Tab-separated table of C-alpha atoms (C1' of nucleotides) and ligand atoms in Angstrom:
chain	number	residue	atom	x	y	z
D	1	MET	CA	104.100	84.984	106.018
D	2	ASN	CA	104.883	87.347	103.588
D	3	TYR	CA	107.179	86.967	100.724
D	4	THR	CA	109.423	88.817	98.676
D	5	ILE	CA	108.875	88.817	94.797
D	6	SER	CA	112.222	87.000	94.110
D	7	GLU	CA	110.802	84.317	96.691
D	8	GLU	CA	107.519	84.319	95.018
D	9	ASN	CA	108.943	83.718	91.610
D	10	TYR	CA	111.013	80.760	92.665
D	11	LEU	CA	107.987	79.198	94.279
D	12	LYS	CA	105.661	79.735	91.513
D	13	THR	CA	108.515	78.251	88.834
D	14	ILE	CA	108.868	75.193	91.123
D	15	PHE	CA	105.205	74.696	91.303
D	16	LEU	CA	105.080	74.676	87.513
D	17	LEU	CA	108.041	72.567	86.831
D	18	GLN	CA	107.233	69.908	89.394
D	19	GLU	CA	103.984	69.261	87.829
D	20	THR	CA	105.633	67.976	84.730
D	21	GLU	CA	109.051	66.764	86.128
D	22	GLY	CA	108.564	65.796	89.532
D	23	THR	CA	111.454	66.771	91.445
D	24	VAL	CA	113.083	69.773	90.213
D	25	SER	CA	116.739	70.293	89.864
D	26	THR	CA	119.008	73.175	90.414
D	27	ASN	CA	120.144	73.757	86.694
D	28	THR	CA	116.509	73.500	85.478
D	29	LEU	CA	115.362	76.055	87.933
D	30	ALA	CA	118.124	78.303	87.413
D	31	GLU	CA	117.376	78.165	83.233
D	32	LYS	CA	113.644	78.773	83.869
D	33	LEU	CA	114.291	81.982	86.113
D	34	GLN	CA	117.196	82.971	84.000
D	35	THR	CA	119.697	83.117	86.697
D	36	LYS	CA	122.669	80.907	87.754
D	37	PRO	CA	122.563	77.683	89.616
D	38	ALA	CA	124.472	79.303	92.591
D	39	SER	CA	121.639	81.674	93.216
D	40	VAL	CA	119.259	79.108	92.952
D	41	THR	CA	121.070	76.986	95.729
D	42	ASP	CA	120.974	80.122	97.768
D	43	MET	CA	117.548	80.609	97.730
D	44	MET	CA	116.797	76.916	98.229
D	45	LYS	CA	118.453	77.259	101.433
D	46	LYS	CA	116.366	80.135	102.455
D	47	LEU	CA	113.042	78.544	101.203
D	48	ASP	CA	114.140	75.418	103.021
D	49	ALA	CA	114.625	77.348	106.261
D	50	LYS	CA	111.175	78.793	105.820
D	51	LYS	CA	109.644	75.090	105.620
D	52	LEU	CA	108.345	75.714	102.017
D	53	LEU	CA	110.370	73.051	100.610
D	54	ASN	CA	111.509	69.470	100.691
D	55	TYR	CA	114.916	69.945	99.988
D	56	LYS	CA	117.903	67.275	100.243
D	57	PRO	CA	121.317	68.942	98.944
D	58	TYR	CA	122.285	67.480	95.587
D	59	TYR	CA	119.099	65.605	95.051
D	60	GLY	CA	116.689	68.356	94.119
D	61	PHE	CA	113.759	69.799	95.657
D	62	THR	CA	109.646	69.750	95.801
D	63	LEU	CA	107.416	71.991	97.480
D	64	SER	CA	106.360	71.355	100.764
D	65	ALA	CA	102.370	71.651	101.554
D	66	GLU	CA	102.709	75.175	102.806
D	67	GLY	CA	104.896	76.050	99.552
D	68	LYS	CA	102.220	74.615	97.324
D	69	LYS	CA	99.685	76.662	99.140
D	70	ILE	CA	101.434	79.784	98.514
D	71	ALA	CA	102.461	78.813	94.894
D	72	LEU	CA	98.652	78.253	94.066
D	73	GLY	CA	97.994	81.839	95.399
D	74	ILE	CA	100.499	83.333	92.987
D	75	ILE	CA	99.161	81.057	90.231
D	76	ARG	CA	95.463	81.989	91.001
D	77	ARG	CA	96.540	85.949	90.820
D	78	HIS	CA	98.410	85.582	87.725
D	79	ARG	CA	95.734	83.966	85.792
D	80	LEU	CA	92.952	86.194	87.157
D	81	TRP	CA	94.980	89.227	85.926
D	82	GLU	CA	95.616	87.697	82.497
D	83	TYR	CA	91.772	87.030	82.256
D	84	PHE	CA	90.982	90.768	83.053
D	85	LEU	CA	93.585	91.976	80.831
D	86	CYS	CA	92.151	90.185	78.048
D	87	ASN	CA	88.426	90.304	78.748
D	88	LYS	CA	88.234	93.638	80.095
D	89	LEU	CA	91.192	95.829	78.982
D	90	ASN	CA	91.270	94.053	75.466
D	91	PHE	CA	94.556	92.715	75.147
D	92	GLY	CA	95.622	89.831	73.182
D	93	TRP	CA	96.292	86.563	74.870
D	94	GLU	CA	99.985	86.783	73.834
D	95	GLU	CA	100.407	90.087	75.471
D	96	VAL	CA	99.159	89.383	78.899
D	97	HIS	CA	101.771	86.956	80.500
D	98	LEU	CA	104.547	89.471	81.052
D	99	LEU	CA	102.053	92.026	82.544
D	100	ALA	CA	100.599	89.597	84.930
D	101	GLU	CA	104.283	88.776	85.917
D	102	GLU	CA	104.041	91.923	87.798
D	103	LEU	CA	100.515	92.011	88.858
D	104	GLU	CA	100.759	88.763	90.478
D	105	HIS	CA	102.816	89.988	93.376
D	106	VAL	CA	100.214	92.094	94.729
D	107	GLY	CA	98.959	89.720	97.173
D	108	ASN	CA	96.234	91.349	98.999
D	109	LYS	CA	93.562	88.737	99.430
D	110	LYS	CA	90.338	90.979	99.290
D	111	LEU	CA	91.679	92.598	96.400
D	112	VAL	CA	91.982	89.179	94.467
D	113	ASP	CA	88.801	87.624	95.693
D	114	ARG	CA	87.060	90.778	94.668
D	115	LEU	CA	88.707	90.747	91.365
D	116	ASP	CA	87.594	87.139	90.980
D	117	ALA	CA	83.918	88.054	91.610
D	118	PHE	CA	84.151	91.229	89.322
D	119	LEU	CA	85.315	88.745	86.487
D	120	GLY	CA	82.594	86.231	87.372
D	121	PHE	CA	84.533	83.752	88.891
D	122	PRO	CA	86.327	82.375	85.740
D	123	SER	CA	87.481	78.913	85.473
D	124	TYR	CA	90.313	79.249	82.935
D	125	ASP	CA	92.525	82.041	81.743
D	126	PRO	CA	93.206	83.093	78.388
D	127	HIS	CA	95.836	80.408	77.577
D	128	GLY	CA	92.949	77.557	78.885
D	129	ASP	CA	95.078	77.185	82.213
D	130	PRO	CA	92.658	76.457	85.159
D	131	ILE	CA	92.350	79.169	87.695
D	132	PRO	CA	92.510	78.108	91.598
D	133	ASP	CA	89.679	79.112	93.520
D	134	SER	CA	89.928	81.312	96.550
D	135	LYS	CA	90.853	78.321	98.750
D	136	GLY	CA	93.699	77.250	96.389
D	137	ARG	CA	91.512	74.272	94.730
D	138	VAL	CA	91.982	73.841	91.035
D	139	ARG	CA	89.432	72.056	88.741
D	140	ASN	CA	90.955	68.853	87.278
D	141	ILE	CA	89.490	69.812	83.788
D	142	ARG	CA	92.078	71.211	81.510
D	143	LYS	CA	91.807	72.985	78.145
D	144	ILE	CA	94.367	72.231	75.459
D	145	PRO	CA	94.518	72.074	71.760
D	146	LEU	CA	93.335	68.866	70.269
D	147	HIS	CA	96.598	67.831	68.823
D	148	GLN	CA	98.031	67.856	72.395
D	149	LEU	CA	95.040	65.661	73.750
D	150	PRO	CA	96.343	62.062	74.989
D	151	ALA	CA	95.160	59.366	72.768
D	152	LEU	CA	92.013	57.577	73.848
D	153	ARG	CA	91.051	60.237	76.439
D	154	PRO	CA	87.397	61.197	76.144
D	155	ALA	CA	87.109	64.994	75.557
D	156	GLU	CA	84.813	67.799	74.539
D	157	VAL	CA	85.285	71.066	72.292
D	158	CYS	CA	85.159	74.158	74.104
D	159	GLN	CA	86.759	76.781	71.975
D	160	VAL	CA	87.769	77.204	68.027
D	161	THR	CA	90.631	79.719	67.407
D	162	ASN	CA	90.824	81.049	64.184
D	163	GLN	CA	87.310	82.388	63.075
D	164	SER	CA	87.927	82.677	59.270
D	165	SER	CA	85.193	81.515	56.941
D	166	GLU	CA	87.424	78.645	55.448
D	167	MET	CA	87.976	77.260	59.185
D	168	LEU	CA	84.266	77.461	59.767
D	169	GLU	CA	83.338	75.924	56.361
D	170	LEU	CA	85.695	73.081	57.389
D	171	LEU	CA	84.257	72.631	60.816
D	172	HIS	CA	80.625	72.572	59.584
D	173	HIS	CA	81.483	69.723	56.790
D	174	LYS	CA	83.209	67.590	59.814
D	175	GLN	CA	80.332	68.196	62.015
D	176	ILE	CA	82.351	69.600	64.631
D	177	GLY	CA	81.365	72.303	66.906
D	178	ILE	CA	81.522	73.762	70.586
D	179	GLY	CA	80.249	70.857	72.864
D	180	THR	CA	81.160	68.240	70.321
D	181	LYS	CA	82.428	64.781	72.334
D	182	LEU	CA	85.455	63.085	70.959
D	183	GLU	CA	88.484	61.144	71.370
D	184	ILE	CA	91.702	60.716	69.579
D	185	LYS	CA	92.241	57.033	68.199
D	186	LYS	CA	95.471	57.449	66.601
D	187	PHE	CA	98.307	59.820	65.743
D	188	PHE	CA	99.906	59.567	62.464
D	189	ASP	CA	103.529	60.624	62.504
D	190	PHE	CA	104.014	61.295	58.975
D	191	ASP	CA	101.966	64.240	58.655
D	192	HIS	CA	100.646	64.725	62.138
D	193	SER	CA	97.028	64.034	61.336
D	194	LEU	CA	94.814	62.684	63.682
D	195	GLU	CA	91.963	59.842	63.598
D	196	ILE	CA	89.255	61.009	65.809
D	197	LYS	CA	86.168	59.330	66.890
D	198	MET	CA	82.919	61.069	67.354
D	199	LYS	CA	79.416	59.988	68.475
D	200	ASN	CA	78.471	58.324	64.997
D	201	SER	CA	81.613	58.659	62.958
D	202	THR	CA	85.404	58.361	62.741
D	203	ILE	CA	87.174	60.880	60.818
D	204	THR	CA	90.796	62.189	59.983
D	205	ILE	CA	91.763	65.739	60.673
D	206	SER	CA	95.024	67.847	59.627
D	207	GLU	CA	97.486	68.866	62.291
D	208	GLN	CA	96.631	72.739	61.296
D	209	LEU	CA	92.945	71.963	62.247
D	210	ALA	CA	93.783	70.441	65.462
D	211	GLN	CA	95.934	73.047	66.533
D	212	ASN	CA	92.838	75.487	66.388
D	213	ILE	CA	90.381	73.294	68.238
D	214	PHE	CA	90.509	73.490	71.933
D	215	VAL	CA	88.945	70.574	74.141
D	216	THR	CA	88.489	70.141	77.733
D	217	TYR	CA	89.155	66.809	79.273
D	218	GLU	CA	89.495	65.260	83.016
D	219	GLN	CA	93.309	65.705	83.991
D	220	ASP	CA	93.457	62.235	86.134
D	221	LEU	CA	91.891	59.043	85.225
U	1	MET	CA	114.594	104.814	82.212
U	2	ASN	CA	113.337	102.176	84.591
U	3	TYR	CA	113.017	102.896	88.303
U	4	THR	CA	112.808	100.633	91.471
U	5	ILE	CA	109.932	100.753	93.691
U	6	SER	CA	111.823	102.761	96.275
U	7	GLU	CA	113.015	105.386	93.982
U	8	GLU	CA	109.337	105.654	92.672
U	9	ASN	CA	108.154	106.099	96.358
U	10	TYR	CA	110.659	108.757	96.849
U	11	LEU	CA	109.800	110.648	93.715
U	12	LYS	CA	106.065	110.506	94.241
U	13	THR	CA	106.637	111.753	97.840
U	14	ILE	CA	108.976	114.564	96.908
U	15	PHE	CA	106.287	115.660	94.230
U	16	LEU	CA	103.389	115.979	96.516
U	17	LEU	CA	105.444	117.302	99.240
U	18	GLN	CA	106.986	120.140	96.820
U	19	GLU	CA	103.318	121.110	95.638
U	20	THR	CA	102.509	122.530	99.251
U	21	GLU	CA	106.185	123.351	100.505
U	22	GLY	CA	108.175	124.187	97.644
U	23	THR	CA	111.575	122.729	98.535
U	24	VAL	CA	111.350	119.771	100.373
U	25	SER	CA	113.766	119.091	103.430
U	26	THR	CA	115.790	115.799	104.155
U	27	ASN	CA	113.787	115.480	107.710
U	28	THR	CA	110.276	116.062	106.256
U	29	LEU	CA	110.667	113.545	103.556
U	30	ALA	CA	112.150	110.762	106.153
U	31	GLU	CA	109.210	111.478	108.154
U	32	LYS	CA	106.729	111.173	105.165
U	33	LEU	CA	108.494	107.886	103.997
U	34	GLN	CA	108.969	106.473	107.466
U	35	THR	CA	112.469	106.259	106.986
U	36	LYS	CA	115.556	107.864	108.473
U	37	PRO	CA	117.143	110.903	107.502
U	38	ALA	CA	120.487	109.320	106.641
U	39	SER	CA	118.620	106.979	104.100
U	40	VAL	CA	117.022	110.045	102.505
U	41	THR	CA	120.464	111.799	101.830
U	42	ASP	CA	121.680	108.411	100.505
U	43	MET	CA	118.652	108.121	97.899
U	44	MET	CA	119.004	111.966	97.211
U	45	LYS	CA	122.375	111.209	96.018
U	46	LYS	CA	121.258	108.355	93.859
U	47	LEU	CA	118.313	110.430	92.315
U	48	ASP	CA	120.478	113.385	91.937
U	49	ALA	CA	123.229	111.430	89.786
U	50	LYS	CA	120.247	110.309	87.600
U	51	LYS	CA	119.331	113.886	87.118
U	52	LEU	CA	115.889	113.521	88.496
U	53	LEU	CA	116.397	116.200	91.262
U	54	ASN	CA	117.736	119.810	91.786
U	55	TYR	CA	119.677	119.055	94.837
U	56	LYS	CA	121.930	121.337	96.787
U	57	PRO	CA	123.542	119.520	99.844
U	58	TYR	CA	122.050	121.078	102.950
U	59	TYR	CA	119.517	122.957	101.504
U	60	GLY	CA	116.715	120.552	100.447
U	61	PHE	CA	115.634	119.371	96.947
U	62	THR	CA	113.034	119.847	94.215
U	63	LEU	CA	112.207	117.527	91.323
U	64	SER	CA	113.985	118.274	87.815
U	65	ALA	CA	111.615	118.575	85.070
U	66	GLU	CA	112.447	114.898	84.276
U	67	GLY	CA	111.713	113.845	87.907
U	68	LYS	CA	108.307	115.563	87.691
U	69	LYS	CA	107.148	113.772	84.614
U	70	ILE	CA	107.999	110.407	86.376
U	71	ALA	CA	106.384	111.412	89.515
U	72	LEU	CA	103.179	112.149	87.504
U	73	GLY	CA	103.075	108.833	85.866
U	74	ILE	CA	103.253	107.129	89.261
U	75	ILE	CA	100.365	109.412	90.719
U	76	ARG	CA	98.537	108.779	87.609
U	77	ARG	CA	98.733	104.990	88.103
U	78	HIS	CA	98.077	105.317	91.785
U	79	ARG	CA	94.822	107.327	91.435
U	80	LEU	CA	93.485	105.349	88.359
U	81	TRP	CA	93.832	101.972	90.226
U	82	GLU	CA	92.235	103.804	93.295
U	83	TYR	CA	89.252	104.739	90.903
U	84	PHE	CA	88.979	100.950	89.637
U	85	LEU	CA	89.080	99.590	93.292
U	86	CYS	CA	86.123	101.946	94.261
U	87	ASN	CA	84.165	101.887	90.953
U	88	LYS	CA	84.438	98.251	89.911
U	89	LEU	CA	85.652	96.320	92.779
U	90	ASN	CA	83.236	98.094	95.339
U	91	PHE	CA	86.017	99.051	97.943
U	92	GLY	CA	85.313	102.030	100.085
U	93	TRP	CA	87.337	105.003	99.387
U	94	GLU	CA	89.278	104.611	102.711
U	95	GLU	CA	90.640	101.122	101.853
U	96	VAL	CA	91.738	101.919	98.449
U	97	HIS	CA	95.015	103.954	99.047
U	98	LEU	CA	97.113	101.173	100.760
U	99	LEU	CA	96.293	98.694	97.819
U	100	ALA	CA	97.144	101.457	95.240
U	101	GLU	CA	100.437	101.934	96.916
U	102	GLU	CA	101.547	98.467	95.227
U	103	LEU	CA	99.545	98.618	92.050
U	104	GLU	CA	101.005	101.964	91.166
U	105	HIS	CA	104.344	100.316	90.523
U	106	VAL	CA	103.280	98.205	87.562
U	107	GLY	CA	104.442	100.738	85.260
U	108	ASN	CA	103.506	99.633	81.700
U	109	LYS	CA	102.317	102.426	79.712
U	110	LYS	CA	99.866	100.622	77.535
U	111	LEU	CA	98.342	98.816	80.522
U	112	VAL	CA	97.629	102.039	82.272
U	113	ASP	CA	96.327	103.573	79.320
U	114	ARG	CA	94.105	100.577	78.724
U	115	LEU	CA	92.941	100.752	82.371
U	116	ASP	CA	92.178	104.547	81.769
U	117	ALA	CA	90.051	103.893	78.842
U	118	PHE	CA	88.261	101.025	80.551
U	119	LEU	CA	87.143	103.496	83.404
U	120	GLY	CA	85.950	105.958	80.942
U	121	PHE	CA	88.939	108.465	81.441
U	122	PRO	CA	88.062	109.622	84.915
U	123	SER	CA	89.149	113.232	86.085
U	124	TYR	CA	89.391	112.564	89.781
U	125	ASP	CA	90.122	109.671	91.864
U	126	PRO	CA	87.810	108.713	94.850
U	127	HIS	CA	89.296	111.398	97.203
U	128	GLY	CA	88.604	114.107	94.673
U	129	ASP	CA	92.303	114.331	93.604
U	130	PRO	CA	92.982	115.103	89.907
U	131	ILE	CA	94.120	112.085	87.680
U	132	PRO	CA	96.896	113.193	85.262
U	133	ASP	CA	96.049	112.019	81.804
U	134	SER	CA	98.357	109.673	79.431
U	135	LYS	CA	100.583	112.788	78.770
U	136	GLY	CA	101.389	113.905	82.370
U	137	ARG	CA	98.764	116.609	82.209
U	138	VAL	CA	96.932	117.663	85.292
U	139	ARG	CA	93.568	119.530	85.181
U	140	ASN	CA	93.761	122.538	87.536
U	141	ILE	CA	90.377	121.865	88.996
U	142	ARG	CA	90.435	120.515	92.525
U	143	LYS	CA	87.489	118.829	94.748
U	144	ILE	CA	87.937	119.611	98.288
U	145	PRO	CA	85.191	119.778	101.040
U	146	LEU	CA	83.744	123.276	101.358
U	147	HIS	CA	85.217	124.075	104.777
U	148	GLN	CA	88.898	123.725	103.242
U	149	LEU	CA	87.921	126.279	100.322
U	150	PRO	CA	90.038	129.345	100.510
U	151	ALA	CA	87.939	132.503	100.963
U	152	LEU	CA	86.824	134.650	97.892
U	153	ARG	CA	87.450	131.903	95.646
U	154	PRO	CA	84.599	131.065	93.280
U	155	ALA	CA	83.635	127.409	93.449
U	156	GLU	CA	80.820	124.842	92.299
U	157	VAL	CA	79.218	122.133	94.574
U	158	CYS	CA	79.978	118.679	93.034
U	159	GLN	CA	79.202	116.320	95.385
U	160	VAL	CA	77.708	115.575	98.690
U	161	THR	CA	78.587	112.926	101.007
U	162	ASN	CA	75.996	111.830	103.929
U	163	GLN	CA	73.146	111.306	102.072
U	164	SER	CA	71.032	111.248	105.216
U	165	SER	CA	67.276	112.592	105.037
U	166	GLU	CA	68.220	115.250	107.849
U	167	MET	CA	71.170	116.611	105.615
U	168	LEU	CA	69.222	116.571	102.367
U	169	GLU	CA	66.380	118.724	104.303
U	170	LEU	CA	68.854	121.349	105.524
U	171	LEU	CA	70.343	121.443	101.990
U	172	HIS	CA	67.187	121.778	100.409
U	173	HIS	CA	66.147	124.505	102.904
U	174	LYS	CA	69.341	126.605	102.226
U	175	GLN	CA	68.919	125.890	98.337
U	176	ILE	CA	72.133	124.157	97.815
U	177	GLY	CA	72.585	121.325	95.190
U	178	ILE	CA	74.993	119.952	92.850
U	179	GLY	CA	76.098	122.609	90.504
U	180	THR	CA	75.436	125.597	92.853
U	181	LYS	CA	77.959	128.073	92.365
U	182	LEU	CA	79.228	129.894	95.488
U	183	GLU	CA	82.160	131.425	97.475
U	184	ILE	CA	82.963	131.780	101.251
U	185	LYS	CA	82.979	135.373	102.462
U	186	LYS	CA	84.193	134.801	105.864
U	187	PHE	CA	85.358	132.133	108.376
U	188	PHE	CA	84.173	132.622	111.879
U	189	ASP	CA	86.832	131.300	114.405
U	190	PHE	CA	84.383	130.717	117.230
U	191	ASP	CA	82.420	127.886	115.926
U	192	HIS	CA	84.054	127.620	112.371
U	193	SER	CA	80.869	128.308	110.728
U	194	LEU	CA	81.178	130.026	107.235
U	195	GLU	CA	79.301	132.904	105.488
U	196	ILE	CA	78.971	132.103	101.840
U	197	LYS	CA	77.766	134.093	98.892
U	198	MET	CA	75.407	132.462	96.282
U	199	LYS	CA	73.757	133.836	93.294
U	200	ASN	CA	70.872	135.680	94.929
U	201	SER	CA	71.579	135.340	98.686
U	202	THR	CA	74.412	135.274	101.458
U	203	ILE	CA	74.087	132.534	104.142
U	204	THR	CA	75.727	131.082	106.861
U	205	ILE	CA	76.660	127.393	107.163
U	206	SER	CA	77.812	125.122	110.214
U	207	GLU	CA	81.099	123.339	110.193
U	208	GLN	CA	79.440	119.819	109.969
U	209	LEU	CA	77.542	120.810	107.007
U	210	ALA	CA	80.607	122.312	105.155
U	211	GLN	CA	82.428	119.295	105.880
U	212	ASN	CA	79.811	117.068	103.559
U	213	ILE	CA	79.929	119.440	100.942
U	214	PHE	CA	82.423	118.991	98.130
U	215	VAL	CA	83.257	121.722	95.761
U	216	THR	CA	85.526	122.336	92.533
U	217	TYR	CA	87.499	125.227	92.004
U	218	GLU	CA	90.312	126.418	89.806
U	219	GLN	CA	93.623	125.770	91.534
U	220	ASP	CA	95.720	128.695	90.322
U	221	LEU	CA	94.602	132.404	90.158
W	1	DT	C1'	136.141	50.228	89.575
W	2	DT	C1'	138.712	53.742	88.498
W	3	DT	C1'	138.256	58.024	86.029
W	4	DA	C1'	136.262	61.631	83.529
W	5	DA	C1'	132.365	64.666	83.034
W	6	DA	C1'	128.261	67.026	84.804
W	7	DA	C1'	125.808	69.062	88.423
W	8	DT	C1'	125.626	71.107	92.695
W	9	DT	C1'	127.247	73.679	96.502
W	10	DT	C1'	130.664	77.016	98.984
W	11	DA	C1'	133.359	80.860	99.221
W	12	DG	C1'	133.706	85.274	98.668
W	13	DA	C1'	132.245	89.798	96.112
W	14	DC	C1'	129.094	93.255	94.790
W	15	DA	C1'	125.035	96.482	94.332
W	16	DA	C1'	120.853	98.084	96.653
W	17	DA	C1'	118.466	100.036	100.507
W	18	DG	C1'	118.241	100.201	104.959
W	19	DC	C1'	120.299	101.530	110.004
W	20	DT	C1'	122.956	103.630	113.949
W	21	DA	C1'	126.214	106.716	115.609
W	22	DA	C1'	129.468	110.373	114.868
W	23	DA	C1'	130.872	114.431	112.254
W	24	DA	C1'	129.717	118.828	109.874
W	25	DA	C1'	127.048	122.554	108.599
W	26	DA	C1'	123.327	125.772	109.373
W	27	DA	C1'	119.969	127.953	112.143
W	28	DT	C1'	118.861	130.101	116.516
W	29	DG	C1'	119.279	132.657	120.920
W	30	DC	C1'	121.589	135.314	123.684
C	1	DG	C1'	129.176	137.300	117.236
C	2	DC	C1'	129.521	133.295	119.653
C	3	DA	C1'	127.596	129.053	121.683
C	4	DT	C1'	124.017	125.865	121.544
C	5	DT	C1'	120.622	123.319	119.151
C	6	DT	C1'	118.824	121.609	115.122
C	7	DT	C1'	119.405	119.592	110.525
C	8	DT	C1'	121.947	117.313	107.286
C	9	DT	C1'	125.708	114.444	105.805
C	10	DT	C1'	129.388	110.909	106.441
C	11	DA	C1'	131.291	106.359	108.043
C	12	DG	C1'	130.784	101.877	108.588
C	13	DC	C1'	127.479	97.799	109.235
C	14	DT	C1'	123.381	94.740	107.705
C	15	DT	C1'	120.286	91.889	104.799
C	16	DT	C1'	118.505	90.468	100.328
C	17	DG	C1'	119.721	88.879	96.110
C	18	DT	C1'	122.750	88.318	92.743
C	19	DC	C1'	127.294	86.852	90.526
C	20	DT	C1'	132.030	84.282	89.331
C	21	DA	C1'	135.295	81.064	90.573
C	22	DA	C1'	136.915	77.387	93.101
C	23	DA	C1'	135.592	73.032	95.421
C	24	DT	C1'	132.613	69.007	96.227
C	25	DT	C1'	129.468	65.308	94.985
C	26	DT	C1'	127.157	62.577	91.829
C	27	DT	C1'	126.805	60.352	87.558
C	28	DA	C1'	128.432	58.284	83.310
C	29	DA	C1'	131.992	56.139	80.638
C	30	DA	C1'	135.694	53.329	79.955
V	301	MN	MN1	101.222	83.459	82.079
V	302	MN	MN1	98.106	81.895	81.439
V	303	MN	MN1	96.041	107.442	97.423
V	304	MN	MN1	93.471	109.330	96.225
DNA sequence: TTTAAAATTTAGACAAAGCTAAAAAAATGC
DNA sequence: GCATTTTTTTAGCTTTGTCTAAATTTTAAA
């Protein structure tokens, strides 16, 4: 029912790795956690005994339903604290991750739910990652920089980093703003520019510009 | 330079005990920390080796200057988080101590100083205990319920708990309010009532009333 | 399909922090 | 001042989480 800081760090990291990789391997996890493969194996045995893992020796592991539930709780705390640090204590989004790594292990549910309410139930952390709600549910919409959007996926501009006048002039000229709906038609490998289709036009934008435009899109589909 | 959660709990508890007791004994500390005397001795050796203690085996211990500095940092974090929990997350003052016991071990200085600023540099935690500033200085003024005020110590009413109309009627009748200056002349053992001297009068008040009137006073002198 | 390389697990050790039981020192009582 | 009680320390064990080195299993290459 209660987990050590070390166990929590393993659970969280497995969750994040298996989102992209499916099954997680001993070496991959060891590298992410800055530890040794032998230590990972030891911990996997323990988490397996606690039924938090599907573990087949030599063939990697994934989280059980219970393991996922716990991981989502940790991720919720991490991202809520990141949001708090950025939006209440005025930290930059690049500073908050390390601090949240510590705060995420204060696990009291009432505290976390009150913090959530205090912050106005935010949907995304400062890096655009979705914050699970108090029941561990995650919205399927993700916020990413435009150049990471998969091709042909309908999306909507939700944030523009770099607020320089040059940037804003360019956006105005291309008629891009918060709420603009678009989708990527084509990536050009030569200079990593993109062709994007908007409601009434199709235009090309540079990699630098795309990196500073954030969009939301449906995860599945 | 960096201390474990266990070391921090020992340092903080020694600090708080030695404030009232002077030198701290093995058994006293063990009881406060809900551990065994043998464990205390082990830890005292370690803290002594790190030069955080003045430790003479069999004769108890006090914190070194460095030990005090670290303890004040922990106490600062504890009390700031308690303030945050009460005043921002609407916890009752009786709920916050246990939560702060965990949060106090997130030690990043920038985080704590920003939290302090966010809260408006509060001087007291929800229990009336003073919050050390970012340099570890503590104001010498303490807030306590009136019945705990030492006799003949000039003090000032700063808070009235129990806001019932009966209570307020009584305060009005006796001409006591926030800011009233007073000192205790005499304790009566029979019913624990008190005789207090105010600017223009000397009156007697009951124990129940005194328990609900909080006063500030200078610690030393 | 056999062999070499890579990945994973096991074996054995260690440091931190706790415990119990026994020994030693200090305090108390007569 | 000596004996008894209380307090504190020491000795030896346990658990958690880590490590290195060796053994084992899987994978890839020849
Ligand atoms: Mn993060
Ligand atoms: Mn984040
Ligand atoms: Mn407290
Ligand atoms: Mn307090």
